[in-house]
């Protein structure tokens, strides 16, 4: 039985004061209204809001993650932040390979593999994102694209290390567009990703690996998506910026 995860990716939204307000609101709703502790909850605010979010969430069951990191531990990489730095403030997760990083910042699956390795070496749980563009889907190239992203992004990751990896399938055409993959479309890809992991790591690890869906997940579609056999929760963008919507999505996972 895989424990579901609902993770909020805040992207480049909310200044420090706004972040603190949202964290406080989410914490309050989760404390007062969440009846079961079944799902893992993670929020990923901007780097600037990480320390205060961690402080505000002390003693809660909400974990905090970063949205990106550099693969080196330190060095002359102006503007970058490393895994040991993220770990040192008490963050436990990191998103790697988000399609926006691939699209706008030249992130490749090869760099993702290095980042994933560095993150795991620093006890961080990786939310590794894969997903095809609309053009790739329309030309039926998505299977190849996803397989390559999964294989290359996990290069050098051992079977043992896979327990620190969560995959997030986020079709690019469904991100921020209001166009969700149907639950059947998502399930089909999730099952496919599981077979890729199985080929590489065997059945036991494939069955234990959580695969999240991301792309216009909202309170009204979350339940159906999360009910699919191979969908183990969600990586939420826009709806994670509204405490009530985020909470309703968490409820759909428990
Ligand atoms: P939306 O939920 O806003 O479509 O964003 C999904 C996403 O990119 C999460 O990482």
mmCIF file of C-alpha atoms and ligand atoms in Angstrom:
data_model
loop_
_atom_site.group_PDB
_atom_site.id
_atom_site.type_symbol
_atom_site.label_atom_id
_atom_site.label_comp_id
_atom_site.label_asym_id
_atom_site.label_seq_id
_atom_site.Cartn_x
_atom_site.Cartn_y
_atom_site.Cartn_z
ATOM 1 C CA UNK A 1 0.000 0.000 0.000
ATOM 2 C CA UNK A 2 1.562 3.270 -1.096
ATOM 3 C CA UNK A 3 0.974 6.306 1.092
ATOM 4 C CA UNK A 4 -0.514 9.126 -0.939
ATOM 5 C CA UNK A 5 1.212 12.486 -1.217
ATOM 6 C CA UNK A 6 -0.305 15.869 -1.889
ATOM 7 C CA UNK A 7 2.377 18.455 -2.623
ATOM 8 C CA UNK A 8 1.853 22.127 -3.360
ATOM 9 C CA UNK A 9 4.233 23.816 -5.776
ATOM 10 C CA UNK A 10 3.889 27.524 -5.153
ATOM 11 C CA UNK A 11 6.173 28.420 -8.075
ATOM 12 C CA UNK A 12 7.156 32.117 -8.090
ATOM 13 C CA UNK A 13 4.142 33.253 -6.092
ATOM 14 C CA UNK A 14 3.715 34.993 -2.736
ATOM 15 C CA UNK A 15 6.135 37.348 -0.996
ATOM 16 C CA UNK A 16 7.315 36.581 2.522
ATOM 17 C CA UNK A 17 4.345 38.080 4.335
ATOM 18 C CA UNK A 18 1.853 36.458 1.977
ATOM 19 C CA UNK A 19 3.642 33.125 2.288
ATOM 20 C CA UNK A 20 3.495 33.232 6.068
ATOM 21 C CA UNK A 21 -0.201 34.011 5.933
ATOM 22 C CA UNK A 22 -0.905 31.125 3.588
ATOM 23 C CA UNK A 23 1.199 28.657 5.589
ATOM 24 C CA UNK A 24 -0.596 29.672 8.760
ATOM 25 C CA UNK A 25 -3.971 29.281 7.106
ATOM 26 C CA UNK A 26 -3.136 25.852 5.694
ATOM 27 C CA UNK A 27 -1.759 24.685 9.021
ATOM 28 C CA UNK A 28 -4.908 25.821 10.812
ATOM 29 C CA UNK A 29 -7.295 24.075 8.453
ATOM 30 C CA UNK A 30 -5.269 20.868 8.452
ATOM 31 C CA UNK A 31 -5.087 20.865 12.263
ATOM 32 C CA UNK A 32 -8.775 21.588 12.765
ATOM 33 C CA UNK A 33 -10.363 19.607 9.983
ATOM 34 C CA UNK A 34 -8.164 16.776 8.787
ATOM 35 C CA UNK A 35 -9.481 13.661 10.395
ATOM 36 C CA UNK A 36 -7.047 11.155 9.039
ATOM 37 C CA UNK A 37 -3.309 11.195 8.861
ATOM 38 C CA UNK A 38 -3.156 8.984 5.825
ATOM 39 C CA UNK A 39 -1.633 11.285 3.276
ATOM 40 C CA UNK A 40 1.742 12.956 3.279
ATOM 41 C CA UNK A 41 1.427 16.716 2.846
ATOM 42 C CA UNK A 42 4.214 18.858 1.427
ATOM 43 C CA UNK A 43 4.372 22.526 0.515
ATOM 44 C CA UNK A 44 7.070 24.039 -1.681
ATOM 45 C CA UNK A 45 7.153 27.829 -1.317
ATOM 46 C CA UNK A 46 9.903 30.041 -2.771
ATOM 47 C CA UNK A 47 13.391 29.779 -1.297
ATOM 48 C CA UNK A 48 12.873 33.018 0.616
ATOM 49 C CA UNK A 49 9.868 31.629 2.443
ATOM 50 C CA UNK A 50 11.364 28.232 3.296
ATOM 51 C CA UNK A 51 12.878 29.009 6.720
ATOM 52 C CA UNK A 52 9.807 30.779 8.066
ATOM 53 C CA UNK A 53 7.472 28.145 6.627
ATOM 54 C CA UNK A 54 9.457 25.419 8.357
ATOM 55 C CA UNK A 55 9.264 27.329 11.614
ATOM 56 C CA UNK A 56 5.521 27.927 11.269
ATOM 57 C CA UNK A 57 4.940 24.240 10.547
ATOM 58 C CA UNK A 58 6.977 22.858 13.437
ATOM 59 C CA UNK A 59 5.064 20.108 15.177
ATOM 60 C CA UNK A 60 2.596 19.753 12.296
ATOM 61 C CA UNK A 61 2.354 16.929 9.785
ATOM 62 C CA UNK A 62 3.140 19.234 6.866
ATOM 63 C CA UNK A 63 6.586 18.934 5.316
ATOM 64 C CA UNK A 64 8.399 21.646 3.401
ATOM 65 C CA UNK A 65 10.348 21.341 0.164
ATOM 66 C CA UNK A 66 12.306 23.469 -2.273
ATOM 67 C CA UNK A 67 11.382 23.901 -5.929
ATOM 68 C CA UNK A 68 14.867 23.430 -7.346
ATOM 69 C CA UNK A 69 18.510 23.046 -6.346
ATOM 70 C CA UNK A 70 21.994 22.907 -7.816
ATOM 71 C CA UNK A 71 23.786 19.597 -8.097
ATOM 72 C CA UNK A 72 27.065 20.793 -6.561
ATOM 73 C CA UNK A 73 27.362 21.168 -2.802
ATOM 74 C CA UNK A 74 28.993 24.589 -3.021
ATOM 75 C CA UNK A 75 31.072 26.729 -5.321
ATOM 76 C CA UNK A 76 31.090 29.626 -7.733
ATOM 77 C CA UNK A 77 27.533 29.224 -9.007
ATOM 78 C CA UNK A 78 26.046 32.669 -8.543
ATOM 79 C CA UNK A 79 22.392 32.613 -7.665
ATOM 80 C CA UNK A 80 22.206 28.903 -6.935
ATOM 81 C CA UNK A 81 21.305 26.935 -3.799
ATOM 82 C CA UNK A 82 22.606 23.457 -2.955
ATOM 83 C CA UNK A 83 21.142 20.336 -1.400
ATOM 84 C CA UNK A 84 23.162 20.622 1.844
ATOM 85 C CA UNK A 85 21.900 24.194 2.201
ATOM 86 C CA UNK A 86 18.305 23.113 1.732
ATOM 87 C CA UNK A 87 18.784 20.275 4.172
ATOM 88 C CA UNK A 88 20.457 22.531 6.738
ATOM 89 C CA UNK A 89 17.304 24.605 7.235
ATOM 90 C CA UNK A 90 15.134 21.555 7.811
ATOM 91 C CA UNK A 91 13.470 21.172 4.417
ATOM 92 C CA UNK A 92 12.861 17.543 3.535
ATOM 93 C CA UNK A 93 11.807 17.543 -0.113
ATOM 94 C CA UNK A 94 12.877 19.077 -3.394
ATOM 95 C CA UNK A 95 11.178 19.292 -6.776
ATOM 96 C CA UNK A 96 13.517 18.413 -9.610
ATOM 97 C CA UNK A 97 12.987 18.693 -13.347
ATOM 98 C CA UNK A 98 9.767 20.654 -13.351
ATOM 99 C CA UNK A 99 8.732 21.354 -16.943
ATOM 100 C CA UNK A 100 9.074 25.090 -16.357
ATOM 101 C CA UNK A 101 12.719 24.531 -15.430
ATOM 102 C CA UNK A 102 13.180 22.352 -18.486
ATOM 103 C CA UNK A 103 11.470 24.923 -20.700
ATOM 104 C CA UNK A 104 12.906 28.198 -19.400
ATOM 105 C CA UNK A 105 16.141 27.276 -17.658
ATOM 106 C CA UNK A 106 17.670 24.628 -19.861
ATOM 107 C CA UNK A 107 17.212 21.802 -17.381
ATOM 108 C CA UNK A 108 17.791 18.399 -18.952
ATOM 109 C CA UNK A 109 17.148 14.910 -17.683
ATOM 110 C CA UNK A 110 20.919 14.494 -17.404
ATOM 111 C CA UNK A 111 21.237 17.442 -15.021
ATOM 112 C CA UNK A 112 18.182 16.154 -13.191
ATOM 113 C CA UNK A 113 19.997 12.867 -12.549
ATOM 114 C CA UNK A 114 22.913 14.732 -10.966
ATOM 115 C CA UNK A 115 20.552 16.831 -8.879
ATOM 116 C CA UNK A 116 18.556 13.793 -7.804
ATOM 117 C CA UNK A 117 21.715 12.023 -6.691
ATOM 118 C CA UNK A 118 22.902 15.073 -4.737
ATOM 119 C CA UNK A 119 19.493 15.513 -3.133
ATOM 120 C CA UNK A 120 19.374 11.894 -1.978
ATOM 121 C CA UNK A 121 22.928 12.125 -0.653
ATOM 122 C CA UNK A 122 21.601 14.922 1.529
ATOM 123 C CA UNK A 123 18.583 12.970 2.790
ATOM 124 C CA UNK A 124 16.086 14.924 0.691
ATOM 125 C CA UNK A 125 13.112 13.254 -0.929
ATOM 126 C CA UNK A 126 12.984 14.092 -4.617
ATOM 127 C CA UNK A 127 9.820 14.896 -6.498
ATOM 128 C CA UNK A 128 11.099 14.199 -10.000
ATOM 129 C CA UNK A 129 8.879 15.655 -12.730
ATOM 130 C CA UNK A 130 8.353 14.250 -16.188
ATOM 131 C CA UNK A 131 5.778 15.010 -18.854
ATOM 132 C CA UNK A 132 5.242 15.637 -22.535
ATOM 133 C CA UNK A 133 4.298 18.789 -24.433
ATOM 134 C CA UNK A 134 1.095 19.047 -26.425
ATOM 135 C CA UNK A 135 3.007 18.669 -29.653
ATOM 136 C CA UNK A 136 4.660 15.489 -28.410
ATOM 137 C CA UNK A 137 1.339 14.046 -27.355
ATOM 138 C CA UNK A 138 -0.338 14.925 -30.620
ATOM 139 C CA UNK A 139 2.423 13.229 -32.565
ATOM 140 C CA UNK A 140 2.216 10.206 -30.266
ATOM 141 C CA UNK A 141 5.790 10.798 -29.127
ATOM 142 C CA UNK A 142 4.843 11.018 -25.462
ATOM 143 C CA UNK A 143 5.680 7.406 -24.632
ATOM 144 C CA UNK A 144 9.236 7.792 -25.874
ATOM 145 C CA UNK A 145 9.644 11.212 -24.257
ATOM 146 C CA UNK A 146 8.435 10.028 -20.866
ATOM 147 C CA UNK A 147 10.464 6.838 -20.979
ATOM 148 C CA UNK A 148 13.587 8.823 -21.751
ATOM 149 C CA UNK A 149 12.917 11.369 -19.023
ATOM 150 C CA UNK A 150 12.403 8.625 -16.453
ATOM 151 C CA UNK A 151 15.436 6.592 -17.497
ATOM 152 C CA UNK A 152 17.872 9.482 -17.857
ATOM 153 C CA UNK A 153 16.642 11.345 -14.797
ATOM 154 C CA UNK A 154 17.173 8.287 -12.605
ATOM 155 C CA UNK A 155 20.556 7.384 -14.019
ATOM 156 C CA UNK A 156 22.931 6.463 -11.215
ATOM 157 C CA UNK A 157 20.138 6.073 -8.683
ATOM 158 C CA UNK A 158 20.317 2.702 -6.951
ATOM 159 C CA UNK A 159 17.395 0.491 -6.004
ATOM 160 C CA UNK A 160 18.002 1.403 -2.377
ATOM 161 C CA UNK A 161 17.888 5.107 -3.211
ATOM 162 C CA UNK A 162 14.578 4.792 -5.025
ATOM 163 C CA UNK A 163 12.741 4.977 -1.715
ATOM 164 C CA UNK A 164 13.704 8.655 -1.692
ATOM 165 C CA UNK A 165 12.295 9.286 -5.136
ATOM 166 C CA UNK A 166 8.735 10.216 -6.004
ATOM 167 C CA UNK A 167 7.849 10.667 -9.667
ATOM 168 C CA UNK A 168 5.434 13.367 -10.760
ATOM 169 C CA UNK A 169 3.787 13.022 -14.127
ATOM 170 C CA UNK A 170 2.850 16.486 -15.313
ATOM 171 C CA UNK A 171 1.746 16.739 -18.920
ATOM 172 C CA UNK A 172 2.904 20.201 -19.985
ATOM 173 C CA UNK A 173 -0.358 20.850 -21.821
ATOM 174 C CA UNK A 174 -2.282 20.410 -18.569
ATOM 175 C CA UNK A 175 -0.195 22.782 -16.432
ATOM 176 C CA UNK A 176 -1.931 26.019 -15.610
ATOM 177 C CA UNK A 177 -4.274 25.577 -18.557
ATOM 178 C CA UNK A 178 -7.325 24.259 -16.765
ATOM 179 C CA UNK A 179 -7.080 21.297 -19.111
ATOM 180 C CA UNK A 180 -6.622 18.220 -16.940
ATOM 181 C CA UNK A 181 -5.638 14.899 -18.382
ATOM 182 C CA UNK A 182 -8.633 12.629 -17.976
ATOM 183 C CA UNK A 183 -8.191 10.154 -15.177
ATOM 184 C CA UNK A 184 -7.914 7.412 -17.799
ATOM 185 C CA UNK A 185 -5.216 9.290 -19.716
ATOM 186 C CA UNK A 186 -3.266 9.910 -16.538
ATOM 187 C CA UNK A 187 -3.676 6.343 -15.282
ATOM 188 C CA UNK A 188 -2.399 4.982 -18.585
ATOM 189 C CA UNK A 189 0.808 7.001 -18.336
ATOM 190 C CA UNK A 190 1.266 6.262 -14.633
ATOM 191 C CA UNK A 191 1.006 2.531 -15.289
ATOM 192 C CA UNK A 192 3.529 2.950 -18.097
ATOM 193 C CA UNK A 193 5.959 4.795 -15.795
ATOM 194 C CA UNK A 194 5.609 1.968 -13.286
ATOM 195 C CA UNK A 195 6.609 -0.565 -15.931
ATOM 196 C CA UNK A 196 9.713 1.497 -16.744
ATOM 197 C CA UNK A 197 10.669 1.448 -13.073
ATOM 198 C CA UNK A 198 9.918 -2.250 -12.912
ATOM 199 C CA UNK A 199 12.218 -3.010 -15.823
ATOM 200 C CA UNK A 200 14.987 -1.063 -14.184
ATOM 201 C CA UNK A 201 14.516 -1.905 -10.513
ATOM 202 C CA UNK A 202 12.177 -4.879 -10.298
ATOM 203 C CA UNK A 203 8.606 -5.346 -9.230
ATOM 204 C CA UNK A 204 8.986 -4.629 -5.537
ATOM 205 C CA UNK A 205 10.457 -1.176 -6.054
ATOM 206 C CA UNK A 206 8.041 -0.399 -8.868
ATOM 207 C CA UNK A 207 5.138 -1.227 -6.580
ATOM 208 C CA UNK A 208 6.552 0.881 -3.759
ATOM 209 C CA UNK A 209 7.333 3.998 -5.808
ATOM 210 C CA UNK A 210 4.819 6.808 -5.568
ATOM 211 C CA UNK A 211 3.779 8.452 -8.838
ATOM 212 C CA UNK A 212 1.939 11.763 -8.546
ATOM 213 C CA UNK A 213 -0.174 13.472 -11.149
ATOM 214 C CA UNK A 214 0.135 17.213 -11.750
ATOM 215 C CA UNK A 215 -1.631 19.568 -14.118
ATOM 216 C CA UNK A 216 -4.764 21.513 -13.242
ATOM 217 C CA UNK A 217 -5.655 19.347 -10.259
ATOM 218 C CA UNK A 218 -8.599 21.020 -8.513
ATOM 219 C CA UNK A 219 -10.921 20.022 -5.679
ATOM 220 C CA UNK A 220 -13.512 18.845 -8.185
ATOM 221 C CA UNK A 221 -11.277 16.477 -10.165
ATOM 222 C CA UNK A 222 -8.845 15.309 -7.475
ATOM 223 C CA UNK A 223 -10.927 12.453 -6.129
ATOM 224 C CA UNK A 224 -11.332 10.740 -9.461
ATOM 225 C CA UNK A 225 -7.662 11.165 -10.341
ATOM 226 C CA UNK A 226 -6.461 9.871 -6.973
ATOM 227 C CA UNK A 227 -8.776 6.880 -7.197
ATOM 228 C CA UNK A 228 -6.828 5.464 -10.139
ATOM 229 C CA UNK A 229 -4.730 2.421 -9.357
ATOM 230 C CA UNK A 230 -1.380 3.978 -10.198
ATOM 231 C CA UNK A 231 -1.986 7.577 -9.139
ATOM 232 C CA UNK A 232 -0.544 8.126 -5.693
ATOM 233 C CA UNK A 233 -1.461 11.740 -5.147
ATOM 234 C CA UNK A 234 -0.801 15.059 -6.801
ATOM 235 C CA UNK A 235 1.601 17.912 -7.380
ATOM 236 C CA UNK A 236 -0.598 20.954 -7.233
ATOM 237 C CA UNK A 237 0.128 24.386 -8.698
ATOM 238 C CA UNK A 238 -2.573 27.062 -8.770
ATOM 239 C CA UNK A 239 -4.939 25.343 -6.361
ATOM 240 C CA UNK A 240 -2.162 25.040 -3.767
ATOM 241 C CA UNK A 241 -2.201 28.830 -3.399
ATOM 242 C CA UNK A 242 -5.678 28.745 -1.915
ATOM 243 C CA UNK A 243 -5.748 27.120 1.506
ATOM 244 C CA UNK A 244 -9.299 25.810 1.161
ATOM 245 C CA UNK A 245 -8.737 24.334 -2.297
ATOM 246 C CA UNK A 246 -5.468 22.761 -1.227
ATOM 247 C CA UNK A 247 -7.144 21.258 1.808
ATOM 248 C CA UNK A 248 -10.012 19.892 -0.257
ATOM 249 C CA UNK A 249 -7.474 18.222 -2.521
ATOM 250 C CA UNK A 250 -5.755 16.704 0.534
ATOM 251 C CA UNK A 251 -9.144 15.411 1.644
ATOM 252 C CA UNK A 252 -9.561 13.738 -1.734
ATOM 253 C CA UNK A 253 -6.388 11.771 -1.058
ATOM 254 C CA UNK A 254 -7.239 10.414 2.377
HETATM 255 P P1 LIG B 1 -1.328 23.728 -12.037
HETATM 256 O O1 LIG B 1 -1.936 22.901 -10.936
HETATM 257 O O2 LIG B 1 -1.450 25.195 -11.797
HETATM 258 O O3 LIG B 1 -1.781 23.293 -13.386
HETATM 259 O O4 LIG B 1 0.264 23.450 -11.982
HETATM 260 C C1 LIG B 1 0.718 22.151 -11.910
HETATM 261 C C2 LIG B 1 2.166 22.184 -11.650
HETATM 262 O O5 LIG B 1 2.956 22.587 -12.473
HETATM 263 C C3 LIG B 1 2.640 21.704 -10.336
HETATM 264 O O6 LIG B 1 4.010 21.531 -10.321
#
